PDB file of C-alpha atoms in Angstrom:
ATOM      1  CA  MET A 157      82.194 -36.983   8.389  1.00 88.00           C
ATOM      2  CA  ALA A 158      79.480 -36.760  11.036  1.00 93.00           C
ATOM      3  CA  LYS A 159      77.952 -39.969  12.349  1.00 98.00           C
ATOM      4  CA  LYS A 160      74.253 -39.957  11.475  1.00 98.00           C
ATOM      5  CA  PHE A 161      71.441 -41.227  13.701  1.00 99.00           C
ATOM      6  CA  ALA A 162      67.874 -41.796  12.499  1.00 99.00           C
ATOM      7  CA  PHE A 163      65.185 -41.638  15.180  1.00 99.00           C
ATOM      8  CA  LEU A 164      62.053 -43.694  14.616  1.00 98.00           C
ATOM      9  CA  LEU A 165      59.350 -42.625  17.069  1.00 97.00           C
ATOM     10  CA  VAL A 166      56.410 -44.826  17.997  1.00 95.00           C
ATOM     11  CA  ARG A 167      53.038 -43.417  18.946  1.00 93.00           C
ATOM     12  CA  ASP A 168      53.084 -42.073  22.535  1.00 95.00           C
ATOM     13  CA  PHE A 169      56.879 -42.268  22.694  1.00 96.00           C
ATOM     14  CA  THR A 170      58.667 -41.017  25.808  1.00 97.00           C
ATOM     15  CA  LEU A 171      60.146 -37.577  25.233  1.00 98.00           C
ATOM     16  CA  SER A 172      62.922 -37.540  27.838  1.00 98.00           C
ATOM     17  CA  PRO A 173      65.027 -40.415  26.410  1.00 98.00           C
ATOM     18  CA  LEU A 174      64.826 -38.877  22.934  1.00 99.00           C
ATOM     19  CA  SER A 175      65.894 -35.417  24.085  1.00 98.00           C
ATOM     20  CA  LEU A 176      68.647 -36.688  26.386  1.00 98.00           C
ATOM     21  CA  PHE A 177      70.113 -38.923  23.686  1.00 98.00           C
ATOM     22  CA  ILE A 178      70.112 -36.146  21.088  1.00 98.00           C
ATOM     23  CA  ASP A 179      71.437 -33.509  23.498  1.00 97.00           C
ATOM     24  CA  THR A 180      74.329 -35.759  24.489  1.00 97.00           C
ATOM     25  CA  LEU A 181      75.278 -36.084  20.816  1.00 97.00           C
ATOM     26  CA  ARG A 182      74.736 -32.356  20.259  1.00 97.00           C
ATOM     27  CA  LEU A 183      76.867 -31.212  23.171  1.00 96.00           C
ATOM     28  CA  ALA A 184      79.632 -33.727  22.545  1.00 95.00           C
ATOM     29  CA  GLY A 185      79.885 -33.055  18.834  1.00 93.00           C
ATOM     30  CA  ASP A 186      80.913 -29.394  18.838  1.00 90.00           C
ATOM     31  CA  GLU A 187      82.923 -26.847  20.805  1.00 83.00           C
ATOM     32  CA  GLY A 188      81.121 -25.387  23.788  1.00 71.00           C
ATOM     33  CA  ASP A 189      77.368 -25.193  23.304  1.00 75.00           C
ATOM     34  CA  ARG A 190      77.290 -23.982  19.694  1.00 83.00           C
ATOM     35  CA  SER A 191      75.171 -26.933  18.464  1.00 85.00           C
ATOM     36  CA  ARG A 192      76.922 -27.305  15.127  1.00 90.00           C
ATOM     37  CA  ARG A 193      76.527 -30.831  13.800  1.00 94.00           C
ATOM     38  CA  ILE A 194      80.199 -31.467  13.230  1.00 93.00           C
ATOM     39  CA  GLU A 195      80.734 -34.913  14.763  1.00 97.00           C
ATOM     40  CA  PHE A 196      77.114 -36.100  14.926  1.00 98.00           C
ATOM     41  CA  ASP A 197      73.958 -35.513  12.936  1.00 98.00           C
ATOM     42  CA  TRP A 198      70.413 -36.730  13.459  1.00 98.00           C
ATOM     43  CA  GLU A 199      66.979 -36.821  11.877  1.00 98.00           C
ATOM     44  CA  ILE A 200      63.517 -37.764  13.078  1.00 98.00           C
ATOM     45  CA  VAL A 201      62.295 -39.941  10.237  1.00 98.00           C
ATOM     46  CA  GLY A 202      58.630 -40.474   9.522  1.00 96.00           C
ATOM     47  CA  GLU A 203      55.743 -39.681   7.254  1.00 93.00           C
ATOM     48  CA  ARG A 204      56.172 -36.051   6.171  1.00 86.00           C
ATOM     49  CA  GLY A 205      53.615 -33.688   7.622  1.00 87.00           C
ATOM     50  CA  LEU A 206      52.253 -36.189  10.140  1.00 91.00           C
ATOM     51  CA  PRO A 207      52.980 -35.188  13.755  1.00 96.00           C
ATOM     52  CA  ILE A 208      54.062 -37.853  16.225  1.00 95.00           C
ATOM     53  CA  ARG A 209      52.557 -37.524  19.682  1.00 95.00           C
ATOM     54  CA  ALA A 210      54.653 -38.126  22.788  1.00 96.00           C
ATOM     55  CA  SER A 211      53.201 -39.689  25.922  1.00 95.00           C
ATOM     56  CA  CYS A 212      53.285 -36.244  27.571  1.00 96.00           C
ATOM     57  CA  GLY A 213      51.147 -34.743  24.806  1.00 96.00           C
ATOM     58  CA  VAL A 214      53.893 -32.853  22.948  1.00 97.00           C
ATOM     59  CA  GLU A 215      53.842 -33.427  19.192  1.00 97.00           C
ATOM     60  CA  LEU A 216      56.901 -33.508  16.924  1.00 97.00           C
ATOM     61  CA  LEU A 217      57.066 -33.363  13.154  1.00 97.00           C
ATOM     62  CA  PRO A 218      59.515 -35.602  11.280  1.00 97.00           C
ATOM     63  CA  THR A 219      62.535 -33.747   9.952  1.00 97.00           C
ATOM     64  CA  ARG A 220      63.049 -36.185   7.104  1.00 96.00           C
ATOM     65  CA  ALA A 221      60.903 -38.563   5.112  1.00 95.00           C
ATOM     66  CA  MET A 222      61.827 -42.211   5.331  1.00 92.00           C
ATOM     67  CA  GLY A 223      64.223 -43.130   2.568  1.00 94.00           C
ATOM     68  CA  ASN A 224      67.269 -45.357   2.558  1.00 97.00           C
ATOM     69  CA  PRO A 225      68.277 -46.465   6.078  1.00 98.00           C
ATOM     70  CA  GLU A 226      71.807 -47.032   4.803  1.00 98.00           C
ATOM     71  CA  ASP A 227      72.181 -43.243   4.828  1.00 98.00           C
ATOM     72  CA  PHE A 228      72.511 -43.579   8.606  1.00 99.00           C
ATOM     73  CA  ASP A 229      75.063 -45.106  10.958  1.00 98.00           C
ATOM     74  CA  ASN A 230      72.389 -46.111  13.477  1.00 99.00           C
ATOM     75  CA  VAL A 231      68.594 -46.376  13.577  1.00 99.00           C
ATOM     76  CA  VAL A 232      67.148 -45.593  17.009  1.00 99.00           C
ATOM     77  CA  VAL A 233      63.632 -46.744  17.923  1.00 98.00           C
ATOM     78  CA  VAL A 234      62.110 -44.677  20.730  1.00 98.00           C
ATOM     79  CA  GLY A 235      59.330 -46.532  22.556  1.00 96.00           C
ATOM     80  CA  GLY A 236      56.695 -45.336  24.959  1.00 93.00           C
ATOM     81  CA  LEU A 237      53.325 -46.443  26.288  1.00 92.00           C
ATOM     82  CA  LEU A 238      52.959 -50.158  25.662  1.00 89.00           C
ATOM     83  CA  ASP A 239      49.204 -50.154  25.144  1.00 79.00           C
ATOM     84  CA  THR A 240      49.420 -47.800  22.163  1.00 63.00           C
ATOM     85  CA  ASN A 241      52.696 -48.595  20.373  1.00 58.00           C
ATOM     86  CA  ARG A 242      52.009 -52.188  19.475  1.00 64.00           C
ATOM     87  CA  LYS A 243      52.465 -51.676  15.749  1.00 77.00           C
ATOM     88  CA  LEU A 244      54.532 -49.458  13.493  1.00 89.00           C
ATOM     89  CA  SER A 245      53.062 -47.925  10.374  1.00 91.00           C
ATOM     90  CA  SER A 246      53.789 -49.901   7.218  1.00 93.00           C
ATOM     91  CA  GLU A 247      56.351 -47.297   6.103  1.00 95.00           C
ATOM     92  CA  LYS A 248      58.191 -47.298   9.422  1.00 96.00           C
ATOM     93  CA  GLU A 249      58.097 -51.082   9.527  1.00 96.00           C
ATOM     94  CA  ALA A 250      59.635 -51.308   6.059  1.00 97.00           C
ATOM     95  CA  PHE A 251      62.337 -48.792   7.008  1.00 98.00           C
ATOM     96  CA  LEU A 252      63.256 -50.705  10.165  1.00 98.00           C
ATOM     97  CA  LEU A 253      63.314 -54.114   8.509  1.00 98.00           C
ATOM     98  CA  ARG A 254      65.397 -52.836   5.612  1.00 98.00           C
ATOM     99  CA  ALA A 255      67.855 -51.338   8.088  1.00 99.00           C
ATOM    100  CA  ALA A 256      68.192 -54.712   9.800  1.00 98.00           C
ATOM    101  CA  GLN A 257      68.545 -56.510   6.475  1.00 98.00           C
ATOM    102  CA  LYS A 258      71.325 -54.170   5.388  1.00 98.00           C
ATOM    103  CA  GLY A 259      73.183 -54.499   8.677  1.00 98.00           C
ATOM    104  CA  VAL A 260      72.599 -50.978   9.965  1.00 99.00           C
ATOM    105  CA  PRO A 261      73.092 -51.021  13.758  1.00 99.00           C
ATOM    106  CA  LEU A 262      69.824 -50.752  15.683  1.00 99.00           C
ATOM    107  CA  THR A 263      69.201 -49.076  19.022  1.00 99.00           C
ATOM    108  CA  ALA A 264      66.107 -49.184  21.244  1.00 99.00           C
ATOM    109  CA  LEU A 265      65.291 -46.609  23.918  1.00 98.00           C
ATOM    110  CA  CYS A 266      62.724 -47.268  26.642  1.00 97.00           C
ATOM    111  CA  THR A 267      60.145 -49.769  25.321  1.00 96.00           C
ATOM    112  CA  GLY A 268      61.662 -49.579  21.862  1.00 97.00           C
ATOM    113  CA  SER A 269      63.053 -52.995  22.808  1.00 98.00           C
ATOM    114  CA  PHE A 270      59.513 -54.368  22.531  1.00 97.00           C
ATOM    115  CA  VAL A 271      59.330 -53.061  18.970  1.00 97.00           C
ATOM    116  CA  LEU A 272      62.601 -54.682  17.919  1.00 98.00           C
ATOM    117  CA  ALA A 273      61.655 -57.928  19.626  1.00 97.00           C
ATOM    118  CA  ARG A 274      58.275 -58.123  17.884  1.00 96.00           C
ATOM    119  CA  TYR A 275      60.069 -58.269  14.560  1.00 97.00           C
ATOM    120  CA  GLY A 276      62.519 -60.896  15.810  1.00 97.00           C
ATOM    121  CA  LEU A 277      65.367 -58.395  15.720  1.00 98.00           C
ATOM    122  CA  LEU A 278      66.526 -59.206  19.260  1.00 98.00           C
ATOM    123  CA  ASP A 279      66.301 -63.000  19.085  1.00 97.00           C
ATOM    124  CA  GLY A 280      69.567 -64.408  20.408  1.00 95.00           C
ATOM    125  CA  TYR A 281      70.721 -61.020  21.674  1.00 97.00           C
ATOM    126  CA  SER A 282      71.168 -59.625  25.161  1.00 97.00           C
ATOM    127  CA  ALA A 283      68.795 -56.747  25.894  1.00 98.00           C
ATOM    128  CA  ALA A 284      68.480 -54.281  28.756  1.00 97.00           C
ATOM    129  CA  VAL A 285      64.839 -53.704  29.659  1.00 97.00           C
ATOM    130  CA  SER A 286      63.391 -51.436  32.322  1.00 95.00           C
ATOM    131  CA  TRP A 287      62.762 -53.119  35.670  1.00 93.00           C
ATOM    132  CA  PHE A 288      59.181 -51.884  35.339  1.00 92.00           C
ATOM    133  CA  HIS A 289      58.575 -53.901  32.145  1.00 94.00           C
ATOM    134  CA  ILE A 290      60.918 -56.880  32.455  1.00 95.00           C
ATOM    135  CA  LYS A 291      58.266 -59.436  33.435  1.00 93.00           C
ATOM    136  CA  ASP A 292      56.040 -58.529  30.505  1.00 94.00           C
ATOM    137  CA  PHE A 293      58.999 -58.584  28.144  1.00 96.00           C
ATOM    138  CA  ARG A 294      60.239 -62.003  29.220  1.00 96.00           C
ATOM    139  CA  ALA A 295      56.745 -63.471  28.971  1.00 96.00           C
ATOM    140  CA  GLU A 296      56.275 -62.151  25.445  1.00 95.00           C
ATOM    141  CA  PHE A 297      59.794 -62.710  24.092  1.00 97.00           C
ATOM    142  CA  PRO A 298      61.407 -65.810  25.620  1.00 96.00           C
ATOM    143  CA  ASP A 299      64.017 -65.982  22.839  1.00 94.00           C
ATOM    144  CA  VAL A 300      65.623 -62.723  23.956  1.00 97.00           C
ATOM    145  CA  ASN A 301      68.214 -62.719  26.737  1.00 97.00           C
ATOM    146  CA  ALA A 302      66.503 -59.874  28.581  1.00 97.00           C
ATOM    147  CA  HIS A 303      67.706 -58.460  31.881  1.00 95.00           C
ATOM    148  CA  ALA A 304      66.919 -55.514  34.144  1.00 94.00           C
ATOM    149  CA  ASP A 305      70.200 -55.306  36.019  1.00 90.00           C
ATOM    150  CA  SER A 306      71.928 -52.690  33.847  1.00 93.00           C
ATOM    151  CA  LEU A 307      71.108 -49.316  32.341  1.00 96.00           C
ATOM    152  CA  TYR A 308      71.886 -50.406  28.818  1.00 97.00           C
ATOM    153  CA  SER A 309      73.311 -53.243  26.794  1.00 97.00           C
ATOM    154  CA  VAL A 310      75.335 -53.321  23.583  1.00 98.00           C
ATOM    155  CA  ASP A 311      75.425 -56.710  21.894  1.00 97.00           C
ATOM    156  CA  ARG A 312      76.953 -56.748  18.437  1.00 95.00           C
ATOM    157  CA  GLY A 313      74.736 -54.572  16.228  1.00 96.00           C
ATOM    158  CA  ARG A 314      72.006 -54.119  18.825  1.00 98.00           C
ATOM    159  CA  ALA A 315      71.909 -51.578  21.642  1.00 99.00           C
ATOM    160  CA  THR A 316      69.066 -51.424  24.146  1.00 98.00           C
ATOM    161  CA  CYS A 317      68.405 -49.005  26.977  1.00 98.00           C
ATOM    162  CA  ALA A 318      66.014 -49.133  29.916  1.00 96.00           C
ATOM    163  CA  GLY A 319      65.049 -45.538  29.170  1.00 95.00           C
ATOM    164  CA  GLY A 320      64.875 -42.365  31.222  1.00 94.00           C
ATOM    165  CA  THR A 321      68.211 -40.775  32.024  1.00 94.00           C
ATOM    166  CA  GLY A 322      69.938 -43.965  30.900  1.00 96.00           C
ATOM    167  CA  ALA A 323      69.512 -42.692  27.340  1.00 98.00           C
ATOM    168  CA  ALA A 324      72.179 -40.066  28.022  1.00 97.00           C
ATOM    169  CA  ASP A 325      74.521 -42.806  29.211  1.00 97.00           C
ATOM    170  CA  LEU A 326      73.979 -44.928  26.110  1.00 98.00           C
ATOM    171  CA  ALA A 327      74.509 -41.882  23.903  1.00 98.00           C
ATOM    172  CA  GLY A 328      77.665 -41.209  25.900  1.00 98.00           C
ATOM    173  CA  TYR A 329      78.828 -44.729  25.096  1.00 98.00           C
ATOM    174  CA  PHE A 330      78.444 -44.037  21.375  1.00 98.00           C
ATOM    175  CA  VAL A 331      80.214 -40.702  21.742  1.00 98.00           C
ATOM    176  CA  SER A 332      83.155 -42.340  23.499  1.00 97.00           C
ATOM    177  CA  GLN A 333      83.356 -45.040  20.836  1.00 97.00           C
ATOM    178  CA  PHE A 334      83.327 -42.563  17.954  1.00 97.00           C
ATOM    179  CA  ILE A 335      85.246 -39.517  19.214  1.00 97.00           C
ATOM    180  CA  GLY A 336      86.516 -40.310  22.703  1.00 97.00           C
ATOM    181  CA  GLN A 337      85.654 -40.355  26.385  1.00 96.00           C
ATOM    182  CA  LYS A 338      86.527 -36.702  26.974  1.00 96.00           C
ATOM    183  CA  ALA A 339      83.783 -35.583  24.604  1.00 96.00           C
ATOM    184  CA  ALA A 340      81.274 -37.792  26.407  1.00 96.00           C
ATOM    185  CA  GLU A 341      82.328 -36.376  29.776  1.00 96.00           C
ATOM    186  CA  LYS A 342      82.011 -32.836  28.431  1.00 95.00           C
ATOM    187  CA  ALA A 343      78.413 -33.479  27.366  1.00 94.00           C
ATOM    188  CA  ALA A 344      77.608 -34.963  30.770  1.00 95.00           C
ATOM    189  CA  LYS A 345      78.951 -31.939  32.621  1.00 94.00           C
ATOM    190  CA  ILE A 346      76.949 -29.493  30.496  1.00 94.00           C
ATOM    191  CA  LEU A 347      73.849 -31.599  31.166  1.00 94.00           C
ATOM    192  CA  VAL A 348      74.690 -31.346  34.899  1.00 95.00           C
ATOM    193  CA  LEU A 349      75.282 -35.085  35.185  1.00 93.00           C
ATOM    194  CA  ASP A 350      77.978 -36.344  37.539  1.00 90.00           C
ATOM    195  CA  ARG A 351      79.305 -38.753  34.942  1.00 90.00           C
ATOM    196  CA  ILE A 352      78.453 -40.974  32.021  1.00 92.00           C
ATOM    197  CA  ARG A 353      77.445 -44.275  33.567  1.00 91.00           C
ATOM    198  CA  SER A 354      78.498 -47.555  31.955  1.00 90.00           C
ATOM    199  CA  SER A 355      76.645 -50.747  31.116  1.00 87.00           C
ATOM    200  CA  ARG A 356      77.925 -52.102  34.441  1.00 88.00           C
ATOM    201  CA  ASP A 357      75.854 -49.575  36.378  1.00 88.00           C
ATOM    202  CA  VAL A 358      72.617 -51.029  37.702  1.00 88.00           C
ATOM    203  CA  GLN A 359      69.099 -49.694  37.341  1.00 89.00           C
ATOM    204  CA  PRO A 360      67.528 -48.103  40.429  1.00 82.00           C
ATOM    205  CA  VAL A 361      64.622 -50.467  41.089  1.00 73.00           C
ATOM    206  CA  GLY A 362      61.373 -49.020  42.402  1.00 59.00           C
ATOM    207  CA  ASP A 363      59.771 -50.033  45.680  1.00 55.00           C
ATOM    208  CA  LEU A 364      56.927 -51.847  43.959  1.00 52.00           C
ATOM    209  CA  PHE A 365      58.375 -54.281  41.467  1.00 53.00           C
ATOM    210  CA  PRO A 366      55.534 -55.250  39.100  1.00 50.00           C
TER     211      PRO A 366
END
């Protein structure tokens, strides 16, 4: 049975981590580039009929209304611009908190880590945060063991990713765990990536550290 991922998008989410994560699952989960959802399946959950705007201006419609998070093997929160994604809608909040209560593994891409942390869902966990946001994160969430020295972190039922192309690497980690490293490497090659990087790979830090 296919492993199912639910994607919870915040307002002004970053499009590239979402697409790279999904495409890694898509390419790994079938033969060639046929896009059949054999090994992995995914839905963008949200309020039906309400488009969700990405930080680049592209709008996506949810593919499924929010229901029971236990229908999924992982709930992925995709963050974006910090000044506009401070709060989830009441429906998305309830979905996320119920997922945590029921023990559904949670994943955060980009500033999705801020969302999880605001609900106390990263307290006592290790979390990978982008070098660009690490100071703000540590100031706001001192109870989280946050670091900016790796692309992603997996700590028990919590996975966090700095964002950008690192989303493909975290997706590759899940692929390797579920169906094997060869499938992850296949997806990387089709995406024209040299390899799937591990949690030991460091983030490339910009010249101007904030």
